[in-house]
Each structure stands twice: as structure tokens, then as C-alpha cells.
Amino acid sequence: MLFLARMDVVFPESMDSVTKADLQAQEKEYSSNLQRQGLMKGIWRVVGEYANYSIFYVDGHDELHEVLSGFPMFAHMNVKVTPLAKHPNATLDDFFGA
């Protein structure tokens, strides 16, 4: 199943820069692993915001929840998920094909 997720990060103002940098490094490693595994098909930055849009390809809602809650910065994220289905006018069978 395909899902579009918008993730907005809101760090507490009291968070020190070392903790923030550590979380950002962990986050990069985690998302890189998801991409290598094929679970995260892409990630796009929202210009001017500390936010991104990502596309996930997972078996279902429970797996998506597990993936999202595994993000090191999950406690500091507002996440909005949109399930995606193939549009009947799509000209490609597999947008993410080789």
C-alpha cells in the first residue's frame, strides 16, 4: 500500500543544540535505512518549513504506524497521512519501477 505522509518537526525551544544535532543524525540514518529497504520511496523538503513529504510503500496501516513511530524525532513531529491509490488515468503501471 502507498501512503503520502507530511511530517512537520517542532522541537521544544528548551532543547539544547547537542541533543538536536544527535536526533537529526539518528533521523538521517533511520530514513536512509528505510529508503534502502524500499519502504520509503522518496522524501521531499517543504521549502521554508521544517517539514517534508514522504511516500511509503508498506503492507498496511500497522506497518506504517510502526515505521513512523520508529523515527527518532517522532515525539517532536506532527504527522498527517494520506492513503494513495492508483488513478485510472495513470499512464505508468509502476511509478517507482526501474
Coordinates of N, CA, C and O in Angstrom, one line a residue:
M1 N 0.8 -1.2 0.0 CA 0.0 0.0 0.0 C 0.9 1.2 0.0 O 1.9 1.3 0.6
L2 N 0.4 2.2 -0.7 CA 1.2 3.5 -0.8 C 0.5 4.5 0.1 O -0.7 4.6 0.2
F3 N 1.4 5.3 0.8 CA 0.9 6.4 1.7 C 1.8 7.6 1.5 O 3.0 7.5 1.3
L4 N 1.1 8.7 1.5 CA 1.8 10.0 1.5 C 1.8 10.5 2.9 O 0.7 10.6 3.5
A5 N 2.9 10.9 3.5 CA 3.0 11.5 4.8 C 3.6 12.8 4.8 O 4.7 13.0 4.2
R6 N 3.0 13.8 5.5 CA 3.6 15.1 5.7 C 4.0 15.0 7.2 O 3.2 14.8 8.1
M7 N 5.3 15.3 7.4 CA 5.9 15.3 8.7 C 6.4 16.7 9.0 O 7.3 17.2 8.3
D8 N 5.9 17.4 10.0 CA 6.3 18.7 10.5 C 7.0 18.5 11.8 O 6.5 17.9 12.7
V9 N 8.2 19.0 11.9 CA 9.0 18.9 13.1 C 8.9 20.2 13.9 O 9.1 21.3 13.4
V10 N 8.6 20.0 15.2 CA 8.6 21.1 16.2 C 9.4 20.7 17.4 O 8.9 20.0 18.3
F11 N 10.6 21.2 17.4 CA 11.4 21.0 18.6 C 11.1 21.9 19.7 O 10.8 23.1 19.5
P12 N 11.1 21.5 21.0 CA 10.9 22.4 22.1 C 12.0 23.5 22.1 O 13.2 23.2 21.8
E13 N 11.7 24.7 22.4 CA 12.7 25.8 22.5 C 13.7 25.5 23.5 O 14.9 26.0 23.4
S14 N 13.4 24.7 24.5 CA 14.4 24.4 25.6 C 15.4 23.3 25.1 O 16.4 23.1 25.9
M15 N 15.2 22.7 24.0 CA 16.2 21.6 23.6 C 17.5 22.2 23.2 O 17.6 23.2 22.4
D16 N 18.6 21.6 23.8 CA 19.9 22.1 23.5 C 20.4 21.7 22.1 O 19.9 20.7 21.6
S17 N 21.4 22.4 21.6 CA 21.8 22.1 20.2 C 22.5 20.8 20.0 O 22.4 20.1 19.0
V18 N 23.1 20.2 21.1 CA 23.8 18.9 21.0 C 22.7 17.8 20.9 O 22.8 16.9 20.0
T19 N 21.7 17.9 21.7 CA 20.6 16.9 21.6 C 19.9 17.0 20.2 O 19.6 16.0 19.6
K20 N 19.6 18.2 19.8 CA 19.0 18.4 18.5 C 19.9 17.8 17.4 O 19.4 17.1 16.5
A21 N 21.2 18.1 17.4 CA 22.1 17.5 16.4 C 22.1 16.0 16.4 O 22.2 15.3 15.4
D22 N 22.1 15.4 17.6 CA 22.1 14.0 17.7 C 20.8 13.4 17.2 O 20.9 12.4 16.4
L23 N 19.7 14.0 17.5 CA 18.4 13.5 16.9 C 18.4 13.6 15.4 O 17.9 12.7 14.7
Q24 N 18.9 14.7 14.8 CA 19.0 14.9 13.4 C 19.9 13.8 12.7 O 19.5 13.3 11.7
A25 N 21.0 13.5 13.4 CA 21.9 12.4 12.8 C 21.2 11.0 12.9 O 21.3 10.3 11.9
Q26 N 20.5 10.7 14.0 CA 19.8 9.5 14.1 C 18.7 9.4 13.0 O 18.4 8.4 12.4
E27 N 18.0 10.5 12.8 CA 16.9 10.6 11.9 C 17.4 10.3 10.4 O 16.8 9.6 9.7
K28 N 18.6 10.9 10.1 CA 19.1 10.7 8.8 C 19.5 9.2 8.5 O 19.1 8.7 7.5
E29 N 20.0 8.6 9.5 CA 20.4 7.2 9.4 C 19.1 6.3 9.3 O 19.0 5.4 8.5
Y30 N 18.1 6.6 10.1 CA 16.8 5.9 10.1 C 16.2 6.0 8.7 O 15.8 5.0 8.1
S31 N 16.0 7.2 8.2 CA 15.4 7.4 6.9 C 16.2 6.8 5.8 O 15.6 6.3 4.8
S32 N 17.5 6.8 5.9 CA 18.4 6.2 4.9 C 18.1 4.7 4.8 O 18.0 4.1 3.7
N33 N 18.0 4.1 6.0 CA 17.7 2.7 6.1 C 16.4 2.3 5.5 O 16.2 1.3 4.7
L34 N 15.4 3.2 5.7 CA 14.0 2.9 5.2 C 14.1 3.0 3.6 O 13.4 2.2 3.0
Q35 N 14.8 3.9 3.1 CA 15.0 4.1 1.7 C 15.7 2.9 1.1 O 15.2 2.3 0.0
R36 N 16.7 2.4 1.7 CA 17.5 1.2 1.2 C 16.6 0.0 1.2 O 16.7 -0.9 0.4
Q37 N 15.7 -0.1 2.2 CA 14.8 -1.2 2.3 C 13.6 -1.2 1.4 O 12.8 -2.1 1.2
G38 N 13.4 0.0 0.7 CA 12.3 0.2 -0.2 C 11.0 0.6 0.5 O 10.0 0.6 -0.2
L39 N 11.0 0.8 1.8 CA 9.8 1.2 2.5 C 9.5 2.7 2.3 O 8.3 3.1 2.3
M40 N 10.5 3.5 2.2 CA 10.4 4.9 1.9 C 10.8 5.2 0.5 O 12.0 5.0 0.1
K41 N 9.9 5.5 -0.4 CA 10.1 5.6 -1.8 C 10.7 7.0 -2.2 O 11.3 7.1 -3.2
G42 N 10.5 8.0 -1.4 CA 11.0 9.3 -1.7 C 10.7 10.2 -0.5 O 9.8 10.0 0.3
I43 N 11.5 11.3 -0.5 CA 11.3 12.3 0.5 C 11.6 13.7 -0.1 O 12.6 13.8 -0.9
W44 N 10.7 14.6 0.1 CA 10.8 16.0 -0.4 C 10.7 17.0 0.7 O 9.8 16.9 1.5
R45 N 11.6 18.0 0.7 CA 11.5 19.1 1.7 C 10.4 20.0 1.3 O 10.2 20.3 0.1
V46 N 9.8 20.6 2.3 CA 8.8 21.7 2.1 C 9.6 23.0 2.2 O 10.2 23.3 3.3
V47 N 9.7 23.7 1.1 CA 10.5 24.9 1.1 C 10.1 25.9 2.2 O 8.9 26.2 2.3
G48 N 11.0 26.4 3.0 CA 10.8 27.4 4.0 C 10.2 26.9 5.3 O 9.9 27.7 6.2
E49 N 10.0 25.6 5.4 CA 9.5 25.0 6.6 C 10.4 23.8 7.1 O 11.1 23.3 6.3
Y50 N 10.3 23.5 8.4 CA 10.9 22.3 8.9 C 9.9 21.1 8.7 O 9.3 20.7 9.7
A51 N 9.7 20.7 7.5 CA 8.7 19.7 7.2 C 9.1 19.0 5.9 O 10.0 19.5 5.1
N52 N 8.5 17.8 5.7 CA 8.8 17.1 4.5 C 7.5 16.3 4.1 O 6.6 16.1 4.9
Y53 N 7.5 15.9 2.8 CA 6.5 14.9 2.3 C 7.3 13.7 2.0 O 8.4 13.8 1.3
S54 N 6.8 12.5 2.4 CA 7.5 11.3 2.1 C 6.4 10.3 1.6 O 5.3 10.4 2.0
I55 N 6.8 9.4 0.7 CA 6.0 8.3 0.2 C 6.5 7.0 0.7 O 7.7 6.7 0.6
F56 N 5.6 6.3 1.4 CA 5.9 5.0 2.0 C 5.2 3.9 1.2 O 4.0 4.0 0.8
Y57 N 5.9 2.8 1.0 CA 5.3 1.6 0.4 C 5.4 0.5 1.4 O 6.5 -0.1 1.7
V58 N 4.3 0.2 2.1 CA 4.3 -0.8 3.2 C 3.1 -1.7 3.0 O 2.2 -1.5 2.2
D59 N 3.0 -2.8 3.9 CA 2.0 -3.8 3.8 C 0.6 -3.3 4.3 O -0.4 -3.8 3.9
G60 N 0.6 -2.3 5.1 CA -0.6 -1.8 5.7 C -0.5 -0.8 6.7 O 0.6 -0.3 7.0
H61 N -1.6 -0.5 7.4 CA -1.6 0.6 8.4 C -0.7 0.3 9.6 O -0.1 1.2 10.1
D62 N -0.8 -0.9 10.0 CA 0.1 -1.2 11.2 C 1.5 -1.1 10.9 O 2.3 -0.6 11.7
E63 N 2.0 -1.5 9.7 CA 3.4 -1.4 9.4 C 3.8 0.1 9.2 O 4.8 0.5 9.7
L64 N 2.9 0.9 8.6 CA 3.1 2.3 8.5 C 3.3 2.9 9.9 O 4.2 3.7 10.1
H65 N 2.4 2.6 10.8 CA 2.5 3.2 12.2 C 3.8 2.8 12.8 O 4.5 3.6 13.4
E66 N 4.2 1.5 12.6 CA 5.5 1.1 13.2 C 6.7 1.9 12.6 O 7.6 2.3 13.3
V67 N 6.7 2.1 11.3 CA 7.7 2.8 10.6 C 7.7 4.3 11.1 O 8.8 4.8 11.5
L68 N 6.6 4.9 11.1 CA 6.5 6.3 11.5 C 6.9 6.5 13.0 O 7.7 7.4 13.3
S69 N 6.4 5.6 13.9 CA 6.8 5.8 15.3 C 8.2 5.4 15.6 O 8.7 5.8 16.7
G70 N 8.9 4.8 14.6 CA 10.3 4.5 14.8 C 11.2 5.6 14.5 O 12.4 5.6 14.8
F71 N 10.7 6.7 13.9 CA 11.6 7.9 13.7 C 12.1 8.4 15.0 O 11.3 8.7 15.9
P72 N 13.4 8.7 15.1 CA 13.9 9.2 16.3 C 13.3 10.5 16.8 O 13.2 10.8 18.0
M73 N 12.8 11.3 15.8 CA 12.2 12.6 16.2 C 10.7 12.5 16.2 O 10.0 13.6 16.3
F74 N 10.1 11.3 16.3 CA 8.7 11.1 16.2 C 8.0 11.9 17.3 O 6.9 12.5 17.1
A75 N 8.6 12.0 18.5 CA 7.9 12.7 19.6 C 7.8 14.2 19.3 O 7.0 14.9 20.0
H76 N 8.6 14.7 18.3 CA 8.6 16.1 18.0 C 7.9 16.4 16.6 O 8.2 17.4 16.0
M77 N 7.2 15.4 16.1 CA 6.6 15.5 14.8 C 5.1 15.6 14.9 O 4.4 15.0 15.7
N78 N 4.5 16.4 14.0 CA 3.1 16.3 13.6 C 3.0 15.6 12.3 O 3.6 16.1 11.3
V79 N 2.3 14.5 12.2 CA 2.3 13.7 11.0 C 0.9 13.6 10.5 O -0.1 13.4 11.2
K80 N 0.7 13.8 9.2 CA -0.6 13.7 8.5 C -0.4 12.7 7.4 O 0.5 12.8 6.5
V81 N -1.2 11.6 7.4 CA -1.0 10.5 6.5 C -2.2 10.5 5.5 O -3.4 10.7 5.9
T82 N -1.9 10.3 4.2 CA -2.9 10.2 3.2 C -2.7 8.9 2.4 O -1.7 8.7 1.8
P83 N -3.7 7.9 2.5 CA -3.5 6.7 1.7 C -3.7 7.1 0.2 O -4.4 7.9 -0.2
L84 N -2.9 6.4 -0.6 CA -2.9 6.6 -2.1 C -3.3 5.4 -2.8 O -3.0 4.3 -2.4
A85 N -4.1 5.6 -3.9 CA -4.5 4.5 -4.8 C -4.2 4.9 -6.2 O -4.2 6.1 -6.5
K86 N -3.9 4.0 -7.1 CA -3.6 4.3 -8.5 C -4.8 5.0 -9.1 O -5.9 4.5 -9.0
H87 N -4.5 6.0 -9.8 CA -5.6 6.7 -10.5 C -5.8 6.0 -11.9 O -4.9 5.6 -12.5
P88 N -7.1 5.9 -12.3 CA -7.4 5.2 -13.5 C -6.8 5.9 -14.8 O -6.6 5.2 -15.8
N89 N -6.4 7.2 -14.7 CA -5.8 7.8 -15.8 C -4.3 7.7 -15.8 O -3.6 8.3 -16.7
A90 N -3.7 7.0 -14.9 CA -2.2 6.9 -14.8 C -1.8 6.1 -16.0 O -2.3 5.1 -16.4
T91 N -0.7 6.6 -16.6 CA -0.1 6.0 -17.8 C 1.0 5.0 -17.5 O 1.4 4.3 -18.4
L92 N 1.5 5.0 -16.3 CA 2.5 4.1 -15.9 C 2.0 3.1 -14.9 O 1.2 3.4 -14.0
D93 N 2.4 1.8 -15.1 CA 1.9 0.8 -14.2 C 2.6 0.9 -12.9 O 2.1 0.6 -11.8
D94 N 3.9 1.3 -12.9 CA 4.7 1.3 -11.7 C 5.5 2.6 -11.7 O 6.6 2.6 -12.2
F95 N 5.1 3.6 -11.0 CA 5.8 4.9 -10.9 C 7.2 4.7 -10.4 O 8.1 5.4 -10.8
F96 N 7.4 3.8 -9.5 CA 8.7 3.6 -8.9 C 9.5 2.5 -9.6 O 10.5 2.0 -9.0
G97 N 9.1 2.0 -10.8 CA 9.8 1.0 -11.5 C 11.2 1.4 -11.8 O 11.6 2.5 -11.8
A98 N 12.0 0.4 -12.2 CA 13.4 0.6 -12.5 C 13.6 1.4 -13.8 O 12.8 1.4 -14.7

